[in-house]
Tab-separated table of C-alpha atoms in Angstrom:
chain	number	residue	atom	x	y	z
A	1	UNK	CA	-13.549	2.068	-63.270
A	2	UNK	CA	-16.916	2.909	-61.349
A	3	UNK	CA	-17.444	1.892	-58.031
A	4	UNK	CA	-19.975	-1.389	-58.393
A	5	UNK	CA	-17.627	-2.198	-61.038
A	6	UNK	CA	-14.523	-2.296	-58.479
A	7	UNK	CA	-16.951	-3.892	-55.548
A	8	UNK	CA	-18.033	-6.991	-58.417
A	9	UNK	CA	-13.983	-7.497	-59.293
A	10	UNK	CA	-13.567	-7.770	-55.294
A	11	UNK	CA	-11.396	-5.067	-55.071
A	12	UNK	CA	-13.969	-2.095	-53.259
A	13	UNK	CA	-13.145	1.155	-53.454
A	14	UNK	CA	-9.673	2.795	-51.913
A	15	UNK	CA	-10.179	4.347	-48.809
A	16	UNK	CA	-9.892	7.753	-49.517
A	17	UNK	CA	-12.399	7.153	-51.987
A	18	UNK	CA	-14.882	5.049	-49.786
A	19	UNK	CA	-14.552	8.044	-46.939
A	20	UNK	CA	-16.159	11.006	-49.960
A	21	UNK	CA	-18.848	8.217	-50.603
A	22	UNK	CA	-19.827	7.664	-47.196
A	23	UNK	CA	-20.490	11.219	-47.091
A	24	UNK	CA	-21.921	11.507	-50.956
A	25	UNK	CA	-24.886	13.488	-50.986
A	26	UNK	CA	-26.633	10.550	-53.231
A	27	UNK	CA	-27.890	7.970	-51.758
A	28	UNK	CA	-27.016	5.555	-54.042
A	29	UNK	CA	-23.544	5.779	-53.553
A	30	UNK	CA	-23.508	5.409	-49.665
A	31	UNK	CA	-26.120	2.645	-49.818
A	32	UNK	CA	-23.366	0.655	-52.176
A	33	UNK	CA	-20.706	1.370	-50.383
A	34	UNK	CA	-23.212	0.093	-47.041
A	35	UNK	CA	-23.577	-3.200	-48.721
A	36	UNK	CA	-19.898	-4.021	-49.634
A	37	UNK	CA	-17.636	-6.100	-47.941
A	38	UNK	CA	-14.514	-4.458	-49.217
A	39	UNK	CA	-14.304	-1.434	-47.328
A	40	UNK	CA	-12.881	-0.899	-43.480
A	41	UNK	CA	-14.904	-1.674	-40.496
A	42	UNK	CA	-15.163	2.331	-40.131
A	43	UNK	CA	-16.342	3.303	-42.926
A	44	UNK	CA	-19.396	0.655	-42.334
A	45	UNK	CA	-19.488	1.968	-38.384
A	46	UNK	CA	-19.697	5.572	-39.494
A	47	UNK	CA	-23.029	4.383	-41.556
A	48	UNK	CA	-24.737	3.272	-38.828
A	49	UNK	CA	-25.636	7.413	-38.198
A	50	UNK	CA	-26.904	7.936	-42.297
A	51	UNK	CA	-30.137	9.616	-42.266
A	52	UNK	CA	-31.482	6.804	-44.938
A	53	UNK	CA	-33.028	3.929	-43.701
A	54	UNK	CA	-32.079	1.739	-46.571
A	55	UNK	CA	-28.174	2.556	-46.025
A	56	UNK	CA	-28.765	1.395	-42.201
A	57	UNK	CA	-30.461	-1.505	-43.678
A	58	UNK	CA	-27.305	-2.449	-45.613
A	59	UNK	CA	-25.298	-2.131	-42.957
A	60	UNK	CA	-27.399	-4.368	-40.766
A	61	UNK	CA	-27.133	-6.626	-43.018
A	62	UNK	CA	-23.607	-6.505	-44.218
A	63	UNK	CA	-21.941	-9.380	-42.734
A	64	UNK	CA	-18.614	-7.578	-43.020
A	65	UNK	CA	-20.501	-4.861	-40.334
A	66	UNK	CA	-18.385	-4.795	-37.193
A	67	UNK	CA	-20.284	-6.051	-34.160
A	68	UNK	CA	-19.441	-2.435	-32.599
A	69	UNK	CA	-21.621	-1.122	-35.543
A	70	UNK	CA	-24.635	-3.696	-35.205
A	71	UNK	CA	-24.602	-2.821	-31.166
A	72	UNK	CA	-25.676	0.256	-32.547
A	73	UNK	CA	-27.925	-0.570	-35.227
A	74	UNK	CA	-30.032	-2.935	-32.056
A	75	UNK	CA	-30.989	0.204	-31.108
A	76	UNK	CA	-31.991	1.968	-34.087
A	77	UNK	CA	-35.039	4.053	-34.259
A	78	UNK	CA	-36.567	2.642	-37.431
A	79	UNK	CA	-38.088	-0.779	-36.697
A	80	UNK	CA	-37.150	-2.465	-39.941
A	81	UNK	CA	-33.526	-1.867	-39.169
A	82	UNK	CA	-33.578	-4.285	-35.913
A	83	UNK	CA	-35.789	-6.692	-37.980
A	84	UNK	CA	-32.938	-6.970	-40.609
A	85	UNK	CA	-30.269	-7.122	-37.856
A	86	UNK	CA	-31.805	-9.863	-36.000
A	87	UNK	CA	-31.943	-11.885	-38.872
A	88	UNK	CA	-28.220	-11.491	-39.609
A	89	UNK	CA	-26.915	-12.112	-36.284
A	90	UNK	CA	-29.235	-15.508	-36.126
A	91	UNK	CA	-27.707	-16.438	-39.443
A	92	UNK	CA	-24.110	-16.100	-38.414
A	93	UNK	CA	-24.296	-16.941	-34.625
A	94	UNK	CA	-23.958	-20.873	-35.448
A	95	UNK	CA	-20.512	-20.324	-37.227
A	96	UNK	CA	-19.108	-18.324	-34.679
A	97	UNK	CA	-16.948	-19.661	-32.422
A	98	UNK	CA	-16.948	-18.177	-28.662
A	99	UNK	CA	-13.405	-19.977	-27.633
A	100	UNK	CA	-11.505	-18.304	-30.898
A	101	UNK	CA	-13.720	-15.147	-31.315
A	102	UNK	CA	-14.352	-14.557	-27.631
A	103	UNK	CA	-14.538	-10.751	-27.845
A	104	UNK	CA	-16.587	-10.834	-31.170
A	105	UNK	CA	-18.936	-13.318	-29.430
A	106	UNK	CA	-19.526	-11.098	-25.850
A	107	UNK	CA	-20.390	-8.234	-28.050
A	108	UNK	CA	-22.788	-10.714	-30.811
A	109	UNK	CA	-24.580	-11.674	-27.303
A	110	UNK	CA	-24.754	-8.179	-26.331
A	111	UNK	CA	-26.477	-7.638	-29.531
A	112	UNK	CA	-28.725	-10.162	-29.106
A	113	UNK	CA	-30.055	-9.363	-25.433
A	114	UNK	CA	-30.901	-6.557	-27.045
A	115	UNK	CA	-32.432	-7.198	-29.396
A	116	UNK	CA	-34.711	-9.584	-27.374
A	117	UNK	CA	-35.385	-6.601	-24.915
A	118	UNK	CA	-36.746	-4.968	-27.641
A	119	UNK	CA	-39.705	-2.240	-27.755
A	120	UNK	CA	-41.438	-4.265	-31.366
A	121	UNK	CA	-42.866	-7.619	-30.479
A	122	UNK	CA	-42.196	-8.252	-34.456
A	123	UNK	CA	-38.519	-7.904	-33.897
A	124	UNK	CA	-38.293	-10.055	-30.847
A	125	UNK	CA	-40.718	-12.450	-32.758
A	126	UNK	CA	-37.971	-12.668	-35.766
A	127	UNK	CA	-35.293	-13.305	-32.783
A	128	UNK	CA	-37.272	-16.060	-31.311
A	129	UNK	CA	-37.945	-17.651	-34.675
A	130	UNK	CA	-34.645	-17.605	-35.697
A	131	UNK	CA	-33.738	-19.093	-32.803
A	132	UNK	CA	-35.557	-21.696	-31.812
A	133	UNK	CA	-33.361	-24.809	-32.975
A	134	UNK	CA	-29.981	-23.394	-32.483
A	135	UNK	CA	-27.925	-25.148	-29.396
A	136	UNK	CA	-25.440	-22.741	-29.872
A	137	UNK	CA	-27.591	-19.491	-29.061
A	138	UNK	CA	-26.903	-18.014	-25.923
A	139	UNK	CA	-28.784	-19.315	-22.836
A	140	UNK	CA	-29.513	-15.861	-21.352
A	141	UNK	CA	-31.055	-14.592	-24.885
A	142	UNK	CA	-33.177	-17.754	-25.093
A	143	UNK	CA	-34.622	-17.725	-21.375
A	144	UNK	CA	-35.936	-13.722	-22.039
A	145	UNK	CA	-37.336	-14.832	-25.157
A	146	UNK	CA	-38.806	-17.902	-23.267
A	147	UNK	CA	-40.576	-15.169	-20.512
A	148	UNK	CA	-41.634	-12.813	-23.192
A	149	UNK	CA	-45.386	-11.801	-22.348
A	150	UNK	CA	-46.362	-12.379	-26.218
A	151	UNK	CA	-46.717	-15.539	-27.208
A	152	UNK	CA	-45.721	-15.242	-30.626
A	153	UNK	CA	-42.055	-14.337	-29.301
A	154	UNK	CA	-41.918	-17.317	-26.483
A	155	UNK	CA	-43.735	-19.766	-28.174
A	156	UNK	CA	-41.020	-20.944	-30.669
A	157	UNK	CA	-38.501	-21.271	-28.015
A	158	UNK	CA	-40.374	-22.268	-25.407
A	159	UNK	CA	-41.778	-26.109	-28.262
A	160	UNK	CA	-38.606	-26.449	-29.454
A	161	UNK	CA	-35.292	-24.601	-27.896
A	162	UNK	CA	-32.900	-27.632	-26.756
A	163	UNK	CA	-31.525	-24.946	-24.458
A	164	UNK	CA	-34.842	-25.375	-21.862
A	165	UNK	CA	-34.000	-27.699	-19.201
A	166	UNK	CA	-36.863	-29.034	-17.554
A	167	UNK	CA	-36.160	-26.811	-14.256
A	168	UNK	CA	-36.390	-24.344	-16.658
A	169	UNK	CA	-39.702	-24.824	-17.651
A	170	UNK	CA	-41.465	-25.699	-14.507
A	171	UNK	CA	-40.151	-22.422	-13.153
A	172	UNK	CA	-41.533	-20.230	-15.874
A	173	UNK	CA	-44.529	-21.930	-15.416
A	174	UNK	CA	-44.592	-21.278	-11.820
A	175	UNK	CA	-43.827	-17.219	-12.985
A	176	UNK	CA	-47.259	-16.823	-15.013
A	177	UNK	CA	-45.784	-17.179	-19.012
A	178	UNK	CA	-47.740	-15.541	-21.582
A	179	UNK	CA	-51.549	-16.951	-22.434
A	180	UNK	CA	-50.861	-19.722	-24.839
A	181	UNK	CA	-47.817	-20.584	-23.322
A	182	UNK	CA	-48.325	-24.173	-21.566
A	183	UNK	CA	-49.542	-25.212	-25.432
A	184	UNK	CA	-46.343	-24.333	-26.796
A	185	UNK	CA	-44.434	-26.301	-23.878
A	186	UNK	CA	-46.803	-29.405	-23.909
A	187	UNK	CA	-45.913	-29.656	-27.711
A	188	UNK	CA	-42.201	-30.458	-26.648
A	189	UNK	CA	-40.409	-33.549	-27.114
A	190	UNK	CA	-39.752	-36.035	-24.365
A	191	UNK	CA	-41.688	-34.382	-21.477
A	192	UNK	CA	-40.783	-36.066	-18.008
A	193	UNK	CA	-43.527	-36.265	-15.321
A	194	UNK	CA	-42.373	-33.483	-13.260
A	195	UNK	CA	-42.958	-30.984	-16.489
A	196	UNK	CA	-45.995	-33.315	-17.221
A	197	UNK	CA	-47.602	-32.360	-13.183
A	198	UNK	CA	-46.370	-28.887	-13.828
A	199	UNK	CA	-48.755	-28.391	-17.095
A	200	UNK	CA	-52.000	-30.083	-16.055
A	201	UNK	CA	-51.468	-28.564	-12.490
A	202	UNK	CA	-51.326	-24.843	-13.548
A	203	UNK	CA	-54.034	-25.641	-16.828
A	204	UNK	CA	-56.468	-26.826	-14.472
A	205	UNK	CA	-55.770	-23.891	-11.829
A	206	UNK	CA	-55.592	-21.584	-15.092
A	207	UNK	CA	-58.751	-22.938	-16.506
A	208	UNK	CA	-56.548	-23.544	-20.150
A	209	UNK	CA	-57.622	-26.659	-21.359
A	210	UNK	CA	-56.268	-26.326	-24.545
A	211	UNK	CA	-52.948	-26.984	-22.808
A	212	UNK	CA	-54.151	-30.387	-21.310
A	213	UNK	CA	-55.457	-31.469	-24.918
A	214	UNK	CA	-51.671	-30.967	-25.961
A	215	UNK	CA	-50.122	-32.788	-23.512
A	216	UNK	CA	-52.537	-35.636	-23.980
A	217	UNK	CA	-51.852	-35.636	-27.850
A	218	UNK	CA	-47.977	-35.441	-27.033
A	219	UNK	CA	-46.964	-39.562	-27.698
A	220	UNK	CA	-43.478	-38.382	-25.804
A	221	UNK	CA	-45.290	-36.699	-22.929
A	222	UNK	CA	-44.515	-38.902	-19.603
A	223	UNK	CA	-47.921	-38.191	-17.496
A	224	UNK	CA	-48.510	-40.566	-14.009
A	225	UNK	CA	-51.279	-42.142	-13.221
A	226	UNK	CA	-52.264	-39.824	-10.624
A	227	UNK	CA	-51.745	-36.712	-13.083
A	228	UNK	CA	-53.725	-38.725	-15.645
A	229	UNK	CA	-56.539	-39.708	-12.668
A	230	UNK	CA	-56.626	-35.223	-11.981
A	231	UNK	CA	-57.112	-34.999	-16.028
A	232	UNK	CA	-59.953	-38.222	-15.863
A	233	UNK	CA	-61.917	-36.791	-13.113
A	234	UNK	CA	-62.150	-32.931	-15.075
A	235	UNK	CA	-62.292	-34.892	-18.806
A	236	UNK	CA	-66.604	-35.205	-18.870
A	237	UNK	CA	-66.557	-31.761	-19.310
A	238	UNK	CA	-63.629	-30.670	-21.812
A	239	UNK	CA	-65.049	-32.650	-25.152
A	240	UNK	CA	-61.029	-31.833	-26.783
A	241	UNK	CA	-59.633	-33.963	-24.424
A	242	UNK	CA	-61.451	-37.723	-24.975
A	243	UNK	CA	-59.880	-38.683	-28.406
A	244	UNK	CA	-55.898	-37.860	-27.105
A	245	UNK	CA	-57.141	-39.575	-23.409
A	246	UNK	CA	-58.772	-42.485	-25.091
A	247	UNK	CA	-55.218	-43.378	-26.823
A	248	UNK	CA	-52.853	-42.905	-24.416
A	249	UNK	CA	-50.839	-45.436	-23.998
A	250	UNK	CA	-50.897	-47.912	-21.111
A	251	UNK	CA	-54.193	-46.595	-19.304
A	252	UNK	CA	-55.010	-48.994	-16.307
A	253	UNK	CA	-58.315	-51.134	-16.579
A	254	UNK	CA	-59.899	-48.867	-14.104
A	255	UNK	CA	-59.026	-45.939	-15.679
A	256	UNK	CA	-60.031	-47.232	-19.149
A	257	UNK	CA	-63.958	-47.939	-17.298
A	258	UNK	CA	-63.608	-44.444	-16.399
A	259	UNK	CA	-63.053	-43.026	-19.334
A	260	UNK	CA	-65.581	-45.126	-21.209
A	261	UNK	CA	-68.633	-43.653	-18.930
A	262	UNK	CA	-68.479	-40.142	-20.979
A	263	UNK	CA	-66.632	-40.726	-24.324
A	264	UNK	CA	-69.190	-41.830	-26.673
């Protein structure tokens, strides 16, 4: 019986048998052994060194792939190796449990923060996006993300992680994020007035109005009247921001005269 035949019935091959393929001179037959799930954790970890990027690939993204083995492929020199291993570890980190798995899960974070520390903004970009939603990724993993200096990586975290406390946020404001980066925050849900002062204050230092239009347009956004008088007294000039000011919700009278001196 051929190997893929053995790997479909479930069986893989022996080990003696697995160890002369992992060191086949064909291709082929170490990139099939990479992608089964039948073989020991070894025989996968000793892949992680093939010269052929496709075998790496496999193991990356091999669920069966010890986490020993993928800390090693985080640091692989060919870019679509990390890509491939982010996307794994993103795909398996909500079923993992870190009270029954606790060794497997210091070493998955391990992975991760490495991955996010990575040289490729495309490979910290697939992190991020993978991300984004999941209460259950690591807090330390989602805050670098959240600093990252491109804003294609901390922009999906920083709109919709639930991992971002509002402390959070106000304090990578404070530290300069990436350009593009209030946006992305103001397009949260259920901003509170602290975050809400936090945006307009550095937009308006920042000269980003963009930012300011978001927050506006944000129905969940919590902005005080004297954050909303700053934005009122600055609004003749930034033409974006009249249609979201002109429907916010609960605008004074006086405010509401304001307003209706410049928007035509």
């Amino acid at each position: 019986m051929s190997v893929a035949l053995r790997q479909e019935a479930g069986t893989g091959p022996s080990y003696e048998e697995a160890k002369r393929l992992a060191r086949s001179e064909r291709e082929q037959d170490r990139l099939r052994l990479a992608e089964s799930q039948d073989v020991r954790p070894e025989i996968l970890f000793f892949l992680t060194a093939d010269p052929a990027v496709e075998v790496r690939c496999a193991i990356a993204s091999n669920p069966a792939t010890p986490r020993q083995a993928d800390l090693v492929l985080a640091k692989d020199s060919d870019q679509r190796v990390r890509e491939t291993l982010a996307a794994k570890i993103a795909r398996i980190l909500p079923n993992l449990s870190p009270v029954e798995q606790d060794s497997v899960y210091r070493l998955t974070v391990e992975v991760l923060e490495t991955l996010a520390r990575d040289q490729t903004t495309q490979v910290r970009a697939i992190l991020s996006d993978a991300l984004k939603n999941l209460p259950s990724a690591p807090g330390t993993v989602i805050g670098t993300l959240a600093r990252d200096r491109e804003l294609v990586v901390a922009a999906p975290v920083l709109e919709l992680s639930p991992l971002l406390t509002e402390d959070d946020l106000v304090e990578i404001i404070a530290q300069s994020p990436a350009a593009g980066a209030l946006g992305a925050i103001a397009r949260r849900s259920a901003i509170g007035s602290k975050l809400a002062d936090a945006i307009v204050a550095r937009s308006i230092s920042k000269d980003e109005p963009d930012a300011v239009a978001a927050l506006l347009g944000n129905p969940s956004a919590q902005i005080r009247e004297e954050t909303l008088n700053k934005i009122v007294d600055r609004a003749p000039r930034q033409q974006a921001w009249h249609e979201p000011l002109v429907r916010r919700p609960s605008l004074t009278g006086a405010m509401t005269k304001r307003i209706a001196r410049f928007v035509a």
